[in-house]
Short mmCIF file of C-alpha atoms in Angstrom, two decimals:
data_model
loop_
_atom_site.label_atom_id
_atom_site.label_comp_id
_atom_site.label_asym_id
_atom_site.label_seq_id
_atom_site.Cartn_x
_atom_site.Cartn_y
_atom_site.Cartn_z
CA MET A 1 -9.04 7.17 -0.69
CA THR A 2 -10.81 10.46 0.57
CA ARG A 3 -8.08 13.17 1.26
CA SER A 4 -9.24 13.05 5.09
CA GLY A 5 -8.75 9.55 5.92
CA ASP A 6 -4.72 9.89 3.22
CA ARG A 7 -4.39 12.71 5.95
CA LEU A 8 -5.53 10.63 9.30
CA LEU A 9 -4.16 8.48 8.45
CA ARG A 10 -0.44 9.73 7.95
CA GLU A 11 -1.29 11.43 11.25
CA LEU A 12 -1.83 8.12 12.60
CA ALA A 13 1.37 6.52 12.72
CA LEU A 14 2.49 10.03 15.06
CA VAL A 15 -0.57 8.96 17.13
CA ALA A 16 1.07 5.41 17.79
CA GLY A 17 4.45 6.90 18.70
CA GLN A 18 2.44 8.78 21.44
CA ARG A 19 1.84 7.56 25.35
CA VAL A 20 -1.55 6.60 24.81
CA SER A 21 -3.49 3.81 26.04
CA VAL A 22 -5.06 1.13 23.55
CA GLU A 23 -9.22 2.60 23.85
CA GLU A 24 -8.04 5.80 22.75
CA LEU A 25 -5.48 4.25 20.28
CA GLY A 26 -8.73 2.10 19.09
CA GLU A 27 -10.87 5.18 18.79
CA GLU A 28 -8.29 6.76 16.73
CA VAL A 29 -7.50 3.86 14.59
CA SER A 30 -11.61 4.19 13.85
CA ARG A 31 -11.17 7.78 13.15
CA ALA A 32 -8.43 7.29 11.00
CA VAL A 33 -10.28 3.96 8.96
CA ALA A 34 -13.63 5.59 8.54
CA PRO A 35 -13.58 8.37 5.70
CA VAL A 36 -11.70 5.03 3.74
CA VAL A 37 -14.78 2.32 4.82
CA ALA A 38 -17.45 2.94 6.76
CA HIS A 39 -17.74 0.61 9.83
CA ASP A 40 -19.06 0.24 13.41
CA GLY A 41 -16.73 -0.65 15.18
CA VAL A 42 -12.39 -1.77 14.19
CA ARG A 43 -10.07 -4.07 15.96
CA LEU A 44 -6.71 -4.11 14.98
CA ASP A 45 -4.58 -6.67 16.29
CA GLY A 46 -0.74 -6.45 16.10
CA THR A 47 2.27 -8.73 15.94
CA ALA A 48 5.94 -9.66 14.45
CA PRO A 49 6.84 -11.74 10.92
CA SER A 50 8.85 -13.40 13.38
CA ALA A 51 6.36 -14.75 15.68
CA ALA A 52 4.90 -17.84 14.92
CA GLU A 53 0.80 -17.79 14.17
CA GLY A 54 -1.65 -17.45 17.41
CA THR A 55 -2.04 -15.72 20.18
CA VAL A 56 -0.86 -11.84 19.35
CA PRO A 57 0.75 -9.23 22.16
CA LEU A 58 -1.22 -6.58 20.47
CA GLY A 59 -4.96 -5.24 20.23
CA PHE A 60 -6.98 -1.84 19.90
CA GLN A 61 -10.27 -2.69 19.31
CA HIS A 62 -13.41 0.74 19.32
CA GLY A 63 -17.44 -0.21 19.30
CA TYR A 64 -17.16 -3.93 19.46
CA GLU A 65 -19.80 -4.64 22.37
CA ALA A 66 -17.55 -6.24 24.81
CA ASP A 67 -19.81 -9.26 25.32
CA PHE A 68 -19.92 -9.80 21.46
CA ALA A 69 -16.77 -9.31 21.18
CA ARG A 70 -15.81 -12.41 24.18
CA ALA A 71 -17.84 -14.46 22.96
CA TRP A 72 -15.78 -14.06 19.03
CA ALA A 73 -12.91 -14.27 20.37
CA MET A 74 -13.76 -17.15 22.15
CA ARG A 75 -15.27 -18.74 19.08
CA CYS A 76 -12.00 -18.34 16.80
CA VAL A 77 -10.27 -19.42 19.41
CA GLU A 78 -11.87 -23.34 19.87
CA GLY A 79 -10.95 -22.97 15.72
CA HIS A 80 -14.15 -21.60 14.39
CA ASP A 81 -12.22 -18.94 12.74
CA PRO A 82 -13.91 -19.15 9.01
CA LEU A 83 -11.01 -16.85 8.23
CA ARG A 84 -7.80 -16.92 10.00
CA TRP A 85 -4.61 -15.83 9.19
CA ALA A 86 -3.07 -19.18 7.72
CA VAL A 87 -6.25 -19.13 5.62
CA LEU A 88 -6.34 -15.62 4.40
CA ALA A 89 -2.43 -15.81 3.99
CA ARG A 90 -3.35 -17.97 1.21
CA GLN A 91 -5.14 -16.06 -0.50
CA GLN A 92 -4.51 -14.07 -3.48
CA VAL A 93 -5.47 -11.51 -2.47
CA PRO A 94 -4.53 -11.09 1.29
CA VAL A 95 -8.34 -10.33 3.14
CA GLY A 96 -11.42 -11.05 3.15
CA VAL A 97 -15.05 -10.67 4.80
CA ILE A 98 -17.55 -12.51 6.78
CA GLY A 99 -21.15 -12.14 7.99
CA ALA A 100 -23.97 -13.07 8.93
CA GLY A 101 -24.53 -15.28 5.61
CA VAL A 102 -22.74 -12.12 3.36
CA ILE A 103 -20.75 -13.03 0.20
CA GLY A 104 -17.63 -12.08 0.41
CA ALA A 105 -14.01 -11.59 -1.58
CA GLY A 106 -14.40 -14.82 -3.90
CA GLY A 107 -17.44 -15.86 -2.61
CA GLY A 108 -16.38 -16.14 1.97
CA PRO A 109 -17.29 -18.30 3.46
CA VAL A 110 -20.47 -19.24 5.81
CA LEU A 111 -20.94 -18.76 9.27
CA ASP A 112 -21.94 -21.69 10.82
CA ARG A 113 -25.73 -21.69 12.57
CA SER A 114 -24.36 -21.21 16.23
CA ALA A 115 -22.06 -17.98 14.41
CA ARG A 116 -25.29 -16.46 13.06
CA ARG A 117 -26.91 -17.04 16.20
CA LEU A 118 -24.28 -14.30 18.04
CA PHE A 119 -24.46 -12.43 15.25
CA ALA A 120 -28.21 -12.05 15.23
CA GLU A 121 -28.43 -11.90 19.38
CA HIS A 122 -26.25 -9.23 19.04
CA GLY A 123 -26.98 -7.17 16.14
CA VAL A 124 -24.10 -7.79 14.02
CA GLY A 125 -24.07 -7.58 10.29
CA SER A 126 -20.35 -8.37 9.22
CA GLU A 127 -17.67 -8.10 9.25
CA LEU A 128 -14.42 -8.35 7.06
CA ARG A 129 -10.94 -9.37 7.76
CA LEU A 130 -8.06 -7.70 6.44
CA LEU A 131 -4.67 -9.50 7.16
CA LEU A 132 -1.49 -6.66 7.26
CA ARG A 133 1.17 -7.76 5.35
CA ASP A 134 4.14 -6.44 3.56
CA ALA A 135 7.24 -7.97 1.87
CA HIS A 136 8.57 -8.61 5.45
CA GLY A 137 5.92 -10.58 6.62
CA VAL A 138 2.09 -10.83 8.32
CA TRP A 139 2.40 -7.45 10.97
CA GLY A 140 -0.90 -8.60 12.53
CA ALA A 141 -5.17 -7.51 11.38
CA LEU A 142 -7.42 -5.30 10.94
CA SER A 143 -11.47 -6.02 11.24
CA LEU A 144 -14.20 -3.88 10.98
CA LEU A 145 -17.54 -4.38 12.24
CA ARG A 146 -21.16 -3.47 10.72
CA VAL A 147 -24.29 -3.79 12.15
CA ARG A 148 -27.10 -5.56 11.05
CA GLY A 149 -29.24 -3.45 9.12
CA SER A 150 -26.09 -1.79 7.54
CA ARG A 151 -25.10 -2.35 4.03
CA ALA A 152 -22.92 -5.24 4.01
CA PHE A 153 -19.04 -5.38 3.70
CA ASP A 154 -18.18 -5.96 0.09
CA ALA A 155 -15.72 -6.15 -2.73
CA ASP A 156 -15.00 -2.74 -2.92
CA ASP A 157 -14.45 -2.54 1.15
CA VAL A 158 -12.16 -5.51 0.79
CA ARG A 159 -9.74 -3.39 -1.74
CA ARG A 160 -10.17 0.36 0.00
CA ALA A 161 -9.59 -1.25 3.31
CA ALA A 162 -5.95 -3.30 1.75
CA ASP A 163 -5.01 0.54 0.54
CA VAL A 164 -4.69 1.22 4.59
CA GLY A 165 -3.02 -1.74 4.83
CA PRO A 166 0.95 0.35 4.53
CA ALA A 167 0.02 2.67 7.48
CA LEU A 168 -1.93 0.63 8.96
CA ILE A 169 1.52 -1.30 9.88
CA ALA A 170 3.38 1.65 10.20
CA ALA A 171 1.40 2.06 12.83
CA LEU A 172 1.78 -0.41 14.62
CA ARG A 173 5.34 -0.50 14.46
CA ARG A 174 5.61 3.61 15.90
CA TYR A 175 3.54 2.08 18.46
CA VAL A 176 6.48 -0.64 19.79
CA THR A 177 8.73 1.59 18.54
CA GLY A 178 7.67 5.14 19.88
CA GLY A 179 8.49 4.92 23.67
CA PRO A 180 12.11 4.33 25.32
CA LEU A 181 13.22 0.33 25.73
CA THR A 182 12.85 -0.17 28.46
CA SER A 183 11.58 1.15 32.56
CA PRO A 184 14.45 1.92 34.75
CA GLY A 185 14.64 -0.13 38.04
CA PRO A 186 14.69 -4.12 38.47
CA ALA A 187 12.38 -6.62 36.43
CA GLN A 188 9.25 -7.98 38.49
CA PRO A 189 9.54 -11.31 39.25
CA PRO A 190 8.23 -14.25 37.34
CA ALA A 191 4.27 -14.44 37.89
CA VAL A 192 2.53 -18.07 36.98
CA VAL A 193 -0.80 -18.05 35.54
CA LEU A 194 -2.85 -22.09 35.86
CA VAL A 195 -6.00 -21.30 33.07
CA GLY A 196 -8.27 -24.86 33.31
CA PRO A 197 -9.02 -27.24 30.89
CA ASP A 198 -12.87 -24.93 30.27
CA ASP A 199 -9.74 -22.84 29.18
CA LYS A 200 -11.20 -19.83 32.20
CA VAL A 201 -8.32 -18.63 34.65
CA ARG A 202 -8.63 -20.42 37.69
CA ALA A 203 -5.46 -19.30 39.08
CA ALA A 204 -2.87 -17.17 39.81
CA THR A 205 0.02 -16.53 41.82
CA PRO A 206 0.02 -12.57 43.13
CA ASP A 207 2.59 -11.30 41.26
CA ALA A 208 0.91 -11.81 37.99
CA ARG A 209 -1.55 -8.46 38.98
CA ARG A 210 2.16 -6.47 38.15
CA TRP A 211 2.16 -7.79 35.00
CA GLN A 212 -1.14 -6.88 33.75
CA PRO A 213 -0.69 -3.48 31.25
CA ARG A 214 0.63 -0.09 32.17
CA GLY A 215 -1.76 2.68 32.13
CA ASP A 216 -4.64 -0.38 31.70
CA GLY A 217 -6.66 -0.25 34.70
CA HIS A 218 -9.46 0.06 32.94
CA ARG A 219 -9.20 -2.23 29.63
CA GLN A 220 -12.58 -5.26 30.10
CA LYS A 221 -11.66 -7.80 31.98
CA TRP A 222 -12.59 -10.08 29.63
CA VAL A 223 -8.96 -9.09 27.32
CA ALA A 224 -6.79 -10.87 29.65
CA GLU A 225 -8.87 -14.08 29.40
CA VAL A 226 -9.26 -14.93 25.61
CA PHE A 227 -5.56 -13.60 25.61
CA PHE A 228 -5.04 -17.07 28.60
CA ALA A 229 -7.60 -18.92 26.49
CA ALA A 230 -5.62 -18.49 23.42
CA LEU A 231 -2.06 -19.45 25.04
CA ALA A 232 -4.01 -22.85 26.49
CA ALA A 233 -4.80 -23.60 23.55
CA GLN A 234 -1.80 -23.13 21.29
CA ALA A 235 -0.38 -25.14 24.74
CA ARG A 236 -1.91 -27.63 23.85
CA ARG A 237 -1.77 -27.88 19.78
CA HIS A 238 2.08 -27.77 20.57
CA ALA A 239 1.93 -30.74 23.26
CA ARG A 240 -0.33 -33.04 20.88
CA ASP A 241 1.62 -32.00 17.40
CA PRO A 242 4.94 -30.94 18.17
CA ARG A 243 5.63 -29.59 14.46
CA THR A 244 2.72 -26.61 15.21
CA PRO A 245 3.97 -24.06 17.59
CA ALA A 246 5.31 -23.13 20.77
CA ALA A 247 2.73 -21.74 22.75
CA LEU A 248 5.31 -18.11 23.53
CA VAL A 249 4.20 -14.71 23.32
CA HIS A 250 6.54 -11.54 23.39
CA GLY A 251 4.93 -8.47 24.80
CA PRO A 252 6.29 -4.71 23.92
CA ALA A 253 8.05 -2.42 26.80
CA ALA A 254 5.13 0.19 24.96
CA THR A 255 2.50 -1.94 26.70
CA PHE A 256 4.07 -3.13 29.68
CA GLY A 257 6.82 -1.31 30.51
CA ARG A 258 9.92 -3.81 29.48
CA TRP A 259 9.23 -6.72 26.93
CA VAL A 260 8.01 -9.83 28.60
CA ALA A 261 7.65 -13.43 27.67
CA PHE A 262 4.11 -15.27 28.48
CA HIS A 263 5.58 -18.98 27.49
CA ALA A 264 2.23 -21.78 28.11
CA GLN A 265 3.20 -25.32 28.83
CA PRO A 266 0.34 -27.97 30.03
CA ILE A 267 0.59 -30.02 33.19
CA GLY A 268 -1.21 -33.38 32.09
CA PRO A 269 -0.02 -35.48 29.52
CA GLU A 270 -0.93 -34.64 26.08
CA GLY A 271 -2.59 -31.60 26.41
CA SER A 272 -5.17 -32.44 29.10
CA GLY A 273 -5.99 -30.22 32.09
CA ASP A 274 -4.32 -27.29 33.37
CA VAL A 275 -2.41 -25.05 31.58
CA ALA A 276 0.80 -22.96 33.12
CA VAL A 277 1.50 -20.07 32.10
CA VAL A 278 4.44 -18.63 32.53
CA LEU A 279 5.29 -15.11 32.96
CA GLN A 280 8.16 -13.11 32.94
CA ALA A 281 10.94 -10.32 31.69
CA ALA A 282 11.82 -11.68 28.27
CA SER A 283 15.25 -11.80 27.19
CA GLY A 284 18.00 -13.44 24.85
CA THR A 285 18.15 -14.30 21.60
CA ARG A 286 14.61 -16.08 21.62
CA LEU A 287 13.32 -12.11 22.12
CA LEU A 288 15.73 -11.07 19.06
CA PRO A 289 13.77 -11.83 16.07
CA VAL A 290 11.44 -9.99 17.41
CA PHE A 291 12.72 -7.83 18.84
CA SER A 292 14.07 -6.85 15.36
CA ASP A 293 10.84 -7.35 13.64
CA TRP A 294 9.40 -4.25 14.98
CA TYR A 295 13.14 -2.12 15.08
CA GLY A 296 13.44 -2.73 12.29
CA LEU A 297 17.17 -4.24 12.16
CA THR A 298 19.20 -6.29 9.29
CA ALA A 299 20.36 -9.88 8.90
CA ARG A 300 24.48 -8.57 10.21
CA GLU A 301 23.09 -6.39 12.60
CA ARG A 302 21.22 -9.18 13.90
CA GLN A 303 24.34 -11.17 14.96
CA VAL A 304 26.38 -8.17 15.86
CA VAL A 305 22.96 -7.26 18.69
CA THR A 306 23.76 -11.05 18.93
CA GLU A 307 27.53 -11.51 19.44
CA LEU A 308 27.13 -8.46 21.86
CA LEU A 309 24.37 -10.35 24.23
CA ASP A 310 27.35 -13.04 24.72
CA GLY A 311 29.19 -10.69 26.13
CA ALA A 312 31.72 -9.91 23.30
CA VAL A 313 32.89 -6.54 22.83
CA PRO A 314 33.23 -4.44 19.17
CA LYS A 315 36.91 -5.49 17.84
CA GLN A 316 36.18 -9.39 19.41
CA ILE A 317 33.09 -9.07 17.49
CA ALA A 318 34.62 -8.11 14.03
CA ARG A 319 37.10 -10.98 14.77
CA ARG A 320 34.11 -13.71 14.76
CA LEU A 321 32.49 -12.12 12.03
CA ASP A 322 35.25 -11.60 9.64
CA VAL A 323 34.91 -7.71 9.24
CA SER A 324 36.26 -4.55 10.65
CA VAL A 325 35.71 -2.75 14.11
CA HIS A 326 34.98 0.62 12.10
CA THR A 327 31.88 -2.06 10.47
CA VAL A 328 30.93 -3.11 13.71
CA ASN A 329 30.57 0.00 15.12
CA ASP A 330 29.24 1.53 11.63
CA HIS A 331 26.56 -1.36 12.69
CA PHE A 332 26.59 -0.21 16.36
CA LYS A 333 25.39 3.30 15.00
CA SER A 334 22.54 2.44 12.64
CA ILE A 335 21.01 0.05 15.60
CA PHE A 336 21.76 2.69 17.98
CA ARG A 337 19.19 5.02 15.63
CA LYS A 338 16.78 2.50 15.11
CA THR A 339 16.11 1.73 18.21
CA ASP A 340 17.16 5.11 19.48
CA ALA A 341 19.78 3.49 22.60
CA ASP A 342 21.99 5.97 24.25
CA GLY A 343 25.19 2.93 23.97
CA ARG A 344 25.64 -0.81 24.48
CA HIS A 345 24.63 -0.76 27.86
CA GLU A 346 21.46 -0.09 27.78
CA LEU A 347 20.82 -2.00 24.88
CA VAL A 348 21.94 -5.47 26.27
CA THR A 349 19.46 -4.20 29.12
CA ALA A 350 16.52 -4.35 27.29
CA LEU A 351 16.76 -7.55 25.60
CA SER A 352 18.44 -8.61 29.25
CA GLY A 353 14.60 -8.55 30.83
#
């Protein structure tokens, strides 16, 4: 890694904690990674290790032409992604390279005819995909793009990209945890978005507009379209096979002002027909695993918060967990330090929607 690249990567986690737009952060990611791996486009997707594989709540990109990005993302939603996260996770090295006939790490997948045509129509030469994971699990993925005529990504690029993984994970976590736990005032009323069998949004209640990411008025419309299509696809898979994860995604307060739950369910039998996506304030024990991932809460701290959400005070928590009140208070001090909560009330408010 170059010295300038190392410096920019250190700065990236600090920038992520500022209240910048997703477009601005995507540009910062590109600027930080460029000295390490040259590219023409970048996308950084983020999720929490305890979240099920599928739709991601965070996405920052720069340099991806909108029509190509939408078409490529929709192919992935439809199950035509040659480097799905589950595939990458099974590899010895959690990375891979894809492109229009390019050879990737370990041979790499070959794109089908329609994907090669899509790459050619938009002047795309190759794309590198890096799974971001550590001892806690998967935090997301980095995708890098090079235009046609440029040198295709190779194994050396893969190794260099892997070096920036820890910094990118730190940036994602800094983005989620860098802002306030929640916004003042009551939560918006729940809303519903209806996704048709063609995976296009065909109706929405008026309140749905209020749930868009804050400060994100210029966000490209296709991003929301792909997000809802991905949720609908996951909901249909779950309806056909209940062993697959349910279509539930938690969006962070850093993006939406408060933690938001997106829950999709098919209206027709076995996933046929429309899919209803409910948007509402996230709360309670369903949110806690994801919340704990981002803020780094330990298993014992998570137990303490669970008891707190159940209405228990420190003495009751101590009795239930068979520890001293002093120990419970020490756990709360650690939790407040990690989350920057002013006290138990603010913590409960953040986790209660």
